[in-house]
mmCIF file of C-alpha atoms in Angstrom:
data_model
loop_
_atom_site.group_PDB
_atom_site.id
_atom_site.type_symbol
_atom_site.label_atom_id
_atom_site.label_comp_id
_atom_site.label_asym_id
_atom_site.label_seq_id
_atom_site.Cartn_x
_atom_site.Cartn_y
_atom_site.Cartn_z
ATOM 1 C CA UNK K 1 -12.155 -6.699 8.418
ATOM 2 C CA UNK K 2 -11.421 -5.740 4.870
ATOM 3 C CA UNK K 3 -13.515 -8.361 3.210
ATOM 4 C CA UNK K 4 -10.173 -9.721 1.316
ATOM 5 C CA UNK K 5 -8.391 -12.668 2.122
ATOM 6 C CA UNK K 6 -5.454 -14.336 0.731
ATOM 7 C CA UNK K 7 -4.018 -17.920 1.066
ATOM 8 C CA UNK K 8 -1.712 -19.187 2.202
ATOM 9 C CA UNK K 9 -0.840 -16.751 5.301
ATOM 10 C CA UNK K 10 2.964 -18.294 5.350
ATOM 11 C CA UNK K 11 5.304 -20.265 3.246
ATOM 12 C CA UNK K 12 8.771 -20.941 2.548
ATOM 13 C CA UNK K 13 10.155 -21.995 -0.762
ATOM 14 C CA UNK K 14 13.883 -22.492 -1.475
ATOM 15 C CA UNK K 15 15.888 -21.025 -4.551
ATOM 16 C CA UNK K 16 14.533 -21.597 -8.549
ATOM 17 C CA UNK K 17 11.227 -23.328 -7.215
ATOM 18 C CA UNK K 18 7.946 -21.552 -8.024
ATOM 19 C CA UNK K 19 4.970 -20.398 -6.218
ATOM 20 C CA UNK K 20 1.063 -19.210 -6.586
ATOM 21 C CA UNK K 21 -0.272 -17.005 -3.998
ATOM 22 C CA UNK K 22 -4.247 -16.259 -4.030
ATOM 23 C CA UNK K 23 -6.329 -13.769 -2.962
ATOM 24 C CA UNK K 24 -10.405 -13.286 -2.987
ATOM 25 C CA UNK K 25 -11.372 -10.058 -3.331
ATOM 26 C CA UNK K 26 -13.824 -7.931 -1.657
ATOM 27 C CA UNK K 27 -17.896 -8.021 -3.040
ATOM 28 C CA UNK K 28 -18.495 -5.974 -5.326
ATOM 29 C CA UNK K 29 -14.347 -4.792 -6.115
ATOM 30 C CA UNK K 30 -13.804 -5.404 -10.003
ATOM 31 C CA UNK K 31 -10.084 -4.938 -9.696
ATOM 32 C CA UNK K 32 -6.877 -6.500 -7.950
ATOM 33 C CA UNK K 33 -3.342 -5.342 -7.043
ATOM 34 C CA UNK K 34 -0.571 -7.322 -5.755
ATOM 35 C CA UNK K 35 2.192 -5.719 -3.851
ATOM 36 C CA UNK K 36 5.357 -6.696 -2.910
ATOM 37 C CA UNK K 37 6.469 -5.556 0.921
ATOM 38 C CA UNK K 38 9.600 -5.937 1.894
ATOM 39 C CA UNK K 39 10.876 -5.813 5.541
ATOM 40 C CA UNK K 40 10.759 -2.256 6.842
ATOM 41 C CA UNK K 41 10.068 -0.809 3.397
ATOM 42 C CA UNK K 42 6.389 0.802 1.770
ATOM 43 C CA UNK K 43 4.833 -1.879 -0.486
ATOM 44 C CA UNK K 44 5.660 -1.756 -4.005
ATOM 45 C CA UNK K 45 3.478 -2.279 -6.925
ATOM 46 C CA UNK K 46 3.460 -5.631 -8.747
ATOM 47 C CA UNK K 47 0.721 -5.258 -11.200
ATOM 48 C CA UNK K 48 -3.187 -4.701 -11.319
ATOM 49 C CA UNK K 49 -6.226 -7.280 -12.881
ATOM 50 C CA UNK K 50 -9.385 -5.122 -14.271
ATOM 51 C CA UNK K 51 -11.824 -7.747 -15.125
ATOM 52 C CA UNK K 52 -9.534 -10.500 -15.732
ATOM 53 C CA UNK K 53 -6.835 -9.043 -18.053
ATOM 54 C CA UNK K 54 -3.561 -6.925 -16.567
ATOM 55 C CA UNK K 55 -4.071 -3.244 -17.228
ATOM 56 C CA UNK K 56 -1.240 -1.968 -14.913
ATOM 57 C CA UNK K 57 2.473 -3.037 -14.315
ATOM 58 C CA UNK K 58 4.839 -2.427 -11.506
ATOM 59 C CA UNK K 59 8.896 -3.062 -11.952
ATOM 60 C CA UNK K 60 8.745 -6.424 -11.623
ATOM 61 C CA UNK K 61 10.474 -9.235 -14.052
ATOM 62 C CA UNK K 62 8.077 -11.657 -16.460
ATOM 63 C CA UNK K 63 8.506 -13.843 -14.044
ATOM 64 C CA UNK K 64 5.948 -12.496 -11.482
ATOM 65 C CA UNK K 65 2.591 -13.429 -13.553
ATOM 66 C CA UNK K 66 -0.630 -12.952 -12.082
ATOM 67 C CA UNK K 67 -4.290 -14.007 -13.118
ATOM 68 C CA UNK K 68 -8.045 -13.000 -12.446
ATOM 69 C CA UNK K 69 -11.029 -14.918 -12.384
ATOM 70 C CA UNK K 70 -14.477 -14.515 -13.692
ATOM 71 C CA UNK K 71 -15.537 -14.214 -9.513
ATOM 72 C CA UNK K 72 -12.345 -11.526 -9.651
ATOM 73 C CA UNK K 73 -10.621 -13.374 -6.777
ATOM 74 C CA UNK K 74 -6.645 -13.427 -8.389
ATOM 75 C CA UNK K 75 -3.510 -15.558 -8.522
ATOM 76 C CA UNK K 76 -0.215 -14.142 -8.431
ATOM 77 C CA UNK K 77 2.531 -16.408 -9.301
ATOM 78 C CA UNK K 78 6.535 -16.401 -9.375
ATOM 79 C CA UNK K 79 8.916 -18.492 -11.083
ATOM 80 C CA UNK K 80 12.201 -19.169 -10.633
ATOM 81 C CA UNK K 81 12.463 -17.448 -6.865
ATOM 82 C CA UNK K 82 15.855 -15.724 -5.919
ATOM 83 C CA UNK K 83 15.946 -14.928 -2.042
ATOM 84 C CA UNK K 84 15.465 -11.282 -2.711
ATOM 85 C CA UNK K 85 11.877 -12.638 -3.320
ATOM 86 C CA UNK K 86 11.187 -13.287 0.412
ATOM 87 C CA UNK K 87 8.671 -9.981 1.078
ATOM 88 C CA UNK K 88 5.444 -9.906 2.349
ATOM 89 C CA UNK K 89 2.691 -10.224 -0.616
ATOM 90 C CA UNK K 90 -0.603 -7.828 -0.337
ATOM 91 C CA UNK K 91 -3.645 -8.125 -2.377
ATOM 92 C CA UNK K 92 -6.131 -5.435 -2.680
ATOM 93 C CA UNK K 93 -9.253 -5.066 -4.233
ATOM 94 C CA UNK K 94 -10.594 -2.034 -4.598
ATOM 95 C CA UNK K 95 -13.177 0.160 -7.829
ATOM 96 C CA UNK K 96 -11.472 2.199 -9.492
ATOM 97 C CA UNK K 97 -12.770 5.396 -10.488
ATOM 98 C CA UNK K 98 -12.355 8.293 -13.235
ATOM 99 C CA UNK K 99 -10.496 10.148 -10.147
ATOM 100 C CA UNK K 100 -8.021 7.163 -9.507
ATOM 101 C CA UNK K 101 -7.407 3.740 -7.883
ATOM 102 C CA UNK K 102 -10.241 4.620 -4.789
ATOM 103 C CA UNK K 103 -9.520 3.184 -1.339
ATOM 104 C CA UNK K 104 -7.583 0.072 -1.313
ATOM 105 C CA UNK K 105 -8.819 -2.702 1.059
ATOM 106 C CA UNK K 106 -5.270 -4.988 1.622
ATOM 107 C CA UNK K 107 -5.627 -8.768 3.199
ATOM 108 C CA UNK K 108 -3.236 -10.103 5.499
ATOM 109 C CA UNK K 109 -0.974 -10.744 3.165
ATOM 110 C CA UNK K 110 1.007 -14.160 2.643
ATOM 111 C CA UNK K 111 4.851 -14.459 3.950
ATOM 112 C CA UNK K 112 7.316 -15.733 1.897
ATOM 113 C CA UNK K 113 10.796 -16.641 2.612
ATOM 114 C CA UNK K 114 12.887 -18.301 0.219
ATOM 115 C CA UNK K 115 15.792 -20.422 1.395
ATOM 116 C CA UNK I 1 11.812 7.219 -11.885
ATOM 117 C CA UNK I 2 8.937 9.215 -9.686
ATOM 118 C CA UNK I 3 9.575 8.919 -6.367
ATOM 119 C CA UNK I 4 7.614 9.624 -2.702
ATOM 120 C CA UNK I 5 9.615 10.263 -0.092
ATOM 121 C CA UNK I 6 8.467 10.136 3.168
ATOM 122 C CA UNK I 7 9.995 11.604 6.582
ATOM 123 C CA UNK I 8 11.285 11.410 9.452
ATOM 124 C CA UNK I 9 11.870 7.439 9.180
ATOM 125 C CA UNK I 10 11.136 6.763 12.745
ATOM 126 C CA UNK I 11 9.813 8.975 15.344
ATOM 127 C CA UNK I 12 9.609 8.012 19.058
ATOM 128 C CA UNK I 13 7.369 10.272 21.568
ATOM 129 C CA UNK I 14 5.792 9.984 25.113
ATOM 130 C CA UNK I 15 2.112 9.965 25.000
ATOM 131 C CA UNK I 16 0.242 12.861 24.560
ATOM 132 C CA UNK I 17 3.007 14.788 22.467
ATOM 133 C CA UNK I 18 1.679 15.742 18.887
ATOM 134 C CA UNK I 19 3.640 13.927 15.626
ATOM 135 C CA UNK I 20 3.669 15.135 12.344
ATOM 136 C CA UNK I 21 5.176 12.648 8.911
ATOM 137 C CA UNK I 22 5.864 14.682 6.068
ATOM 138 C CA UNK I 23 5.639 13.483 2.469
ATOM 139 C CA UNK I 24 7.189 15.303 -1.125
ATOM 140 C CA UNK I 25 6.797 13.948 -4.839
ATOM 141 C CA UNK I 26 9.588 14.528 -7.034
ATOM 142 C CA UNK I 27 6.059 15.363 -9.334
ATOM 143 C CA UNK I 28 2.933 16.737 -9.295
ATOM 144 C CA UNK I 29 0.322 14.485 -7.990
ATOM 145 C CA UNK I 30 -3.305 13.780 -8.992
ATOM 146 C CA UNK I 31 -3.883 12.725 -5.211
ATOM 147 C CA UNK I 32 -2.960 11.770 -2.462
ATOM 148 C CA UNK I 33 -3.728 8.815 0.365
ATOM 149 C CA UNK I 34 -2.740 7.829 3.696
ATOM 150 C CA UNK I 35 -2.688 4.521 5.148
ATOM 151 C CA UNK I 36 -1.594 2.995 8.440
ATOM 152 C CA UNK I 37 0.001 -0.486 9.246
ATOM 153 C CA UNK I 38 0.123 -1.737 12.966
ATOM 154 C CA UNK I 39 2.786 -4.142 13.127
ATOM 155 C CA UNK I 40 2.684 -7.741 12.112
ATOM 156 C CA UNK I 41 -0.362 -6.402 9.953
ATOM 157 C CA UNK I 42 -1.635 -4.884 6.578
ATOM 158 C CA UNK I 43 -1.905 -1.568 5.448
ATOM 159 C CA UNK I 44 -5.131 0.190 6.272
ATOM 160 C CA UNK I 45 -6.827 3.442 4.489
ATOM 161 C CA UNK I 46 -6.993 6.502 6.417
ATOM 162 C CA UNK I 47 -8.003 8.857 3.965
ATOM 163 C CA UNK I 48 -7.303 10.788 0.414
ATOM 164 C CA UNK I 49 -6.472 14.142 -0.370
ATOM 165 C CA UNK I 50 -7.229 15.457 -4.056
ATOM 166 C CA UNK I 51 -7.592 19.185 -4.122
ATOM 167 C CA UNK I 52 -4.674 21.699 -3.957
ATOM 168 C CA UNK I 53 -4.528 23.048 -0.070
ATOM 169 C CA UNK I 54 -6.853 20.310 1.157
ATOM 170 C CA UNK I 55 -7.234 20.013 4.589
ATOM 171 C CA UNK I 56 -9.354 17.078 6.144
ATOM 172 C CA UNK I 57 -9.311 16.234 9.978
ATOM 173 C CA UNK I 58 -10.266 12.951 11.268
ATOM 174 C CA UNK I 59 -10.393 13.208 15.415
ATOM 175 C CA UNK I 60 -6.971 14.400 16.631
ATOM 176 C CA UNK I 61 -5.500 13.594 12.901
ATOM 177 C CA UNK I 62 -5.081 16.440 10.584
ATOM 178 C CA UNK I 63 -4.050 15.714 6.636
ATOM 179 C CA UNK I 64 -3.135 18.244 4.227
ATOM 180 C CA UNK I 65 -2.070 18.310 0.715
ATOM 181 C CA UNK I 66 0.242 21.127 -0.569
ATOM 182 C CA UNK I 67 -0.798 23.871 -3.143
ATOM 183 C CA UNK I 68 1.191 22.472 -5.598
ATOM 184 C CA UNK I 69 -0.040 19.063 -5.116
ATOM 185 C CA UNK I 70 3.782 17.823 -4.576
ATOM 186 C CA UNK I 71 4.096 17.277 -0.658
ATOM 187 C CA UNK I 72 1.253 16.530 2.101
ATOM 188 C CA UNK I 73 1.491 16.091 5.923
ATOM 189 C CA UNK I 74 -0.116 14.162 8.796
ATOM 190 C CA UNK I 75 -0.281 15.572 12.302
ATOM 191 C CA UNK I 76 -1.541 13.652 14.851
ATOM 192 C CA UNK I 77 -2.279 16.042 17.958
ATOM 193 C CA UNK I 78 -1.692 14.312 21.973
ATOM 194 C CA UNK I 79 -0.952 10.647 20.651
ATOM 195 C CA UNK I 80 -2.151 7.628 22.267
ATOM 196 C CA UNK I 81 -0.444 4.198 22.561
ATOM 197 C CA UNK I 82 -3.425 3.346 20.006
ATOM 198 C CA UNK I 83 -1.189 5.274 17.623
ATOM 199 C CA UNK I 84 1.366 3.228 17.376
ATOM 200 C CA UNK I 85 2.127 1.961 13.412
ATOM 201 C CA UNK I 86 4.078 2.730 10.389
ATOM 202 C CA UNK I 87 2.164 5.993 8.482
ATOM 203 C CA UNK I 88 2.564 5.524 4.780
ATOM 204 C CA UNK I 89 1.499 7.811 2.169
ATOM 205 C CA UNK I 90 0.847 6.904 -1.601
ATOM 206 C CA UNK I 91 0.385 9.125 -4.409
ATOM 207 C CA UNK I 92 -0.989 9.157 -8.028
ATOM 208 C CA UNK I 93 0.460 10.189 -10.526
ATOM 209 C CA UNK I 94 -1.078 13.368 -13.278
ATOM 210 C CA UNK I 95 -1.429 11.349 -16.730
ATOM 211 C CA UNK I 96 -3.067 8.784 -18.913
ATOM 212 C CA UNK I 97 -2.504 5.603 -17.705
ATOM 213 C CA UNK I 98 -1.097 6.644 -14.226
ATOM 214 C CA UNK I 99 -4.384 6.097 -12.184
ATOM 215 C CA UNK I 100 -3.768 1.992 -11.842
ATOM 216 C CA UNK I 101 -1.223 2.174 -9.575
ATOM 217 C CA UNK I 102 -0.145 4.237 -6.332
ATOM 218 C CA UNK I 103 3.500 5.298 -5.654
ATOM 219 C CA UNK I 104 4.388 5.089 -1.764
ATOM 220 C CA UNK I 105 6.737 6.351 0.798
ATOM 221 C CA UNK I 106 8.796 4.319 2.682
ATOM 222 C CA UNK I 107 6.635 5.425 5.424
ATOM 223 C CA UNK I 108 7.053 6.715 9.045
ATOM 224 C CA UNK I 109 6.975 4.671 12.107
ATOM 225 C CA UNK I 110 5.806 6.006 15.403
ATOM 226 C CA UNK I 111 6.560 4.575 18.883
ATOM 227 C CA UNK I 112 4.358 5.808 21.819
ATOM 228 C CA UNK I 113 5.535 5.866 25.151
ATOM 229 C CA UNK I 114 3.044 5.677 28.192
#
């Protein structure tokens, strides 16, 4: 086990509602990306948290928004879902260093399908 | 935009044949890391690759990362039904600014016959 988890596992939303997606990150990890997987695809990046501001962005519109906490655990939230939203969602944690992003330690992930 | 592309998509062998997933950058790469995903779950680090002509060997996996840090491979030699997953690799990008976030492949998936 990774040490990360993420809440809730599955969900399903329908068109222009709005959802928040957590994750707790491993001890120790100071940082958080959120990825967006969709099915049969590699995961693409969303954005990263250092320390509770965003220091890296993916593609994605304003409406994917994201926040870290003080404990760096994370929240990564979408307005105004289109069905193109429905992916799987990973969180990693991981410590950056001077070399790069280091080893990235994924949860489970959450589901979403939007209807 | 930088792109990873990863083949073959799929590959399907009996058990105990070797596999190899190949992996080219339309740009130079700072490094290089693997990762695995069994299905239904989440991606899990094998290893990363950061010199030119790297070669690291974990058990009947072998990784290596090009001399012009632009393409990198993974062999696995006699698979095993244990093998059985989608093979991604993600790479950084050279640059200021480009070591927050990893690009990936679309990634391989192996089926094992018994």
């Amino acid at each position: 086990e990774t040490g990360v988890t993420q809440s809730p596992t599955h969900l399903i939303k329908t068109r222009g509602q709005q959802v928040t997606l957590r994750c707790s990150s491993q001890s120790g990890h100071n940082t958080v990306s959120w990825y967006q997987q969709a099915l049969g695809q590699g995961p693409q990046f969303i954005f990263q948290y250092y320390r509770e501001e965003e220091n890296g962005r993916g593609n994605f519109p304003p409406r994917f928004s994201g926040l870290q906490f003080p404990n760096y655990s994370s929240e990564l939230n979408v307005n105004a879902l289109e069905l193109d939203d429905s992916a799987l969602y990973l969180c990693a944690s991981h410590h950056p260093s001077l070399g790069g992003t280091g080893e990235l330690f994924f949860g489970e992930g959450s589901r979403l399908t939007v209807l | 935009g930088q792109q990873v592309m990863q083949i073959p998509q799929y590959q399907h062998v009996q058990e105990g044949e070797d596999f190899t997933t190949y992996c080219n950058s339309s740009t130079t790469l700072s490094n290089i890391q693997w990762y695995k995903q069994r299905p239904g779950g989440h991606p899990v680090f094998l290893i990363q690759l950061v010199k030119s002509g790297e070669v690291k060997k974990q058990k009947r996996l072998t990784f290596q990362f090009g001399e012009a840090k632009k393409n990198s491979s993974l062999h696995i030699t006699a698979t095993q039904t244990t093998d059985v997953g989608t093979y991604f690799c993600a790479g950084q990008l050279l640059g200021a600014g480009n070591n927050r976030k990893l690009i990936w492949g679309l990634g391989t998936s192996l089926a094992v016959n018994p």
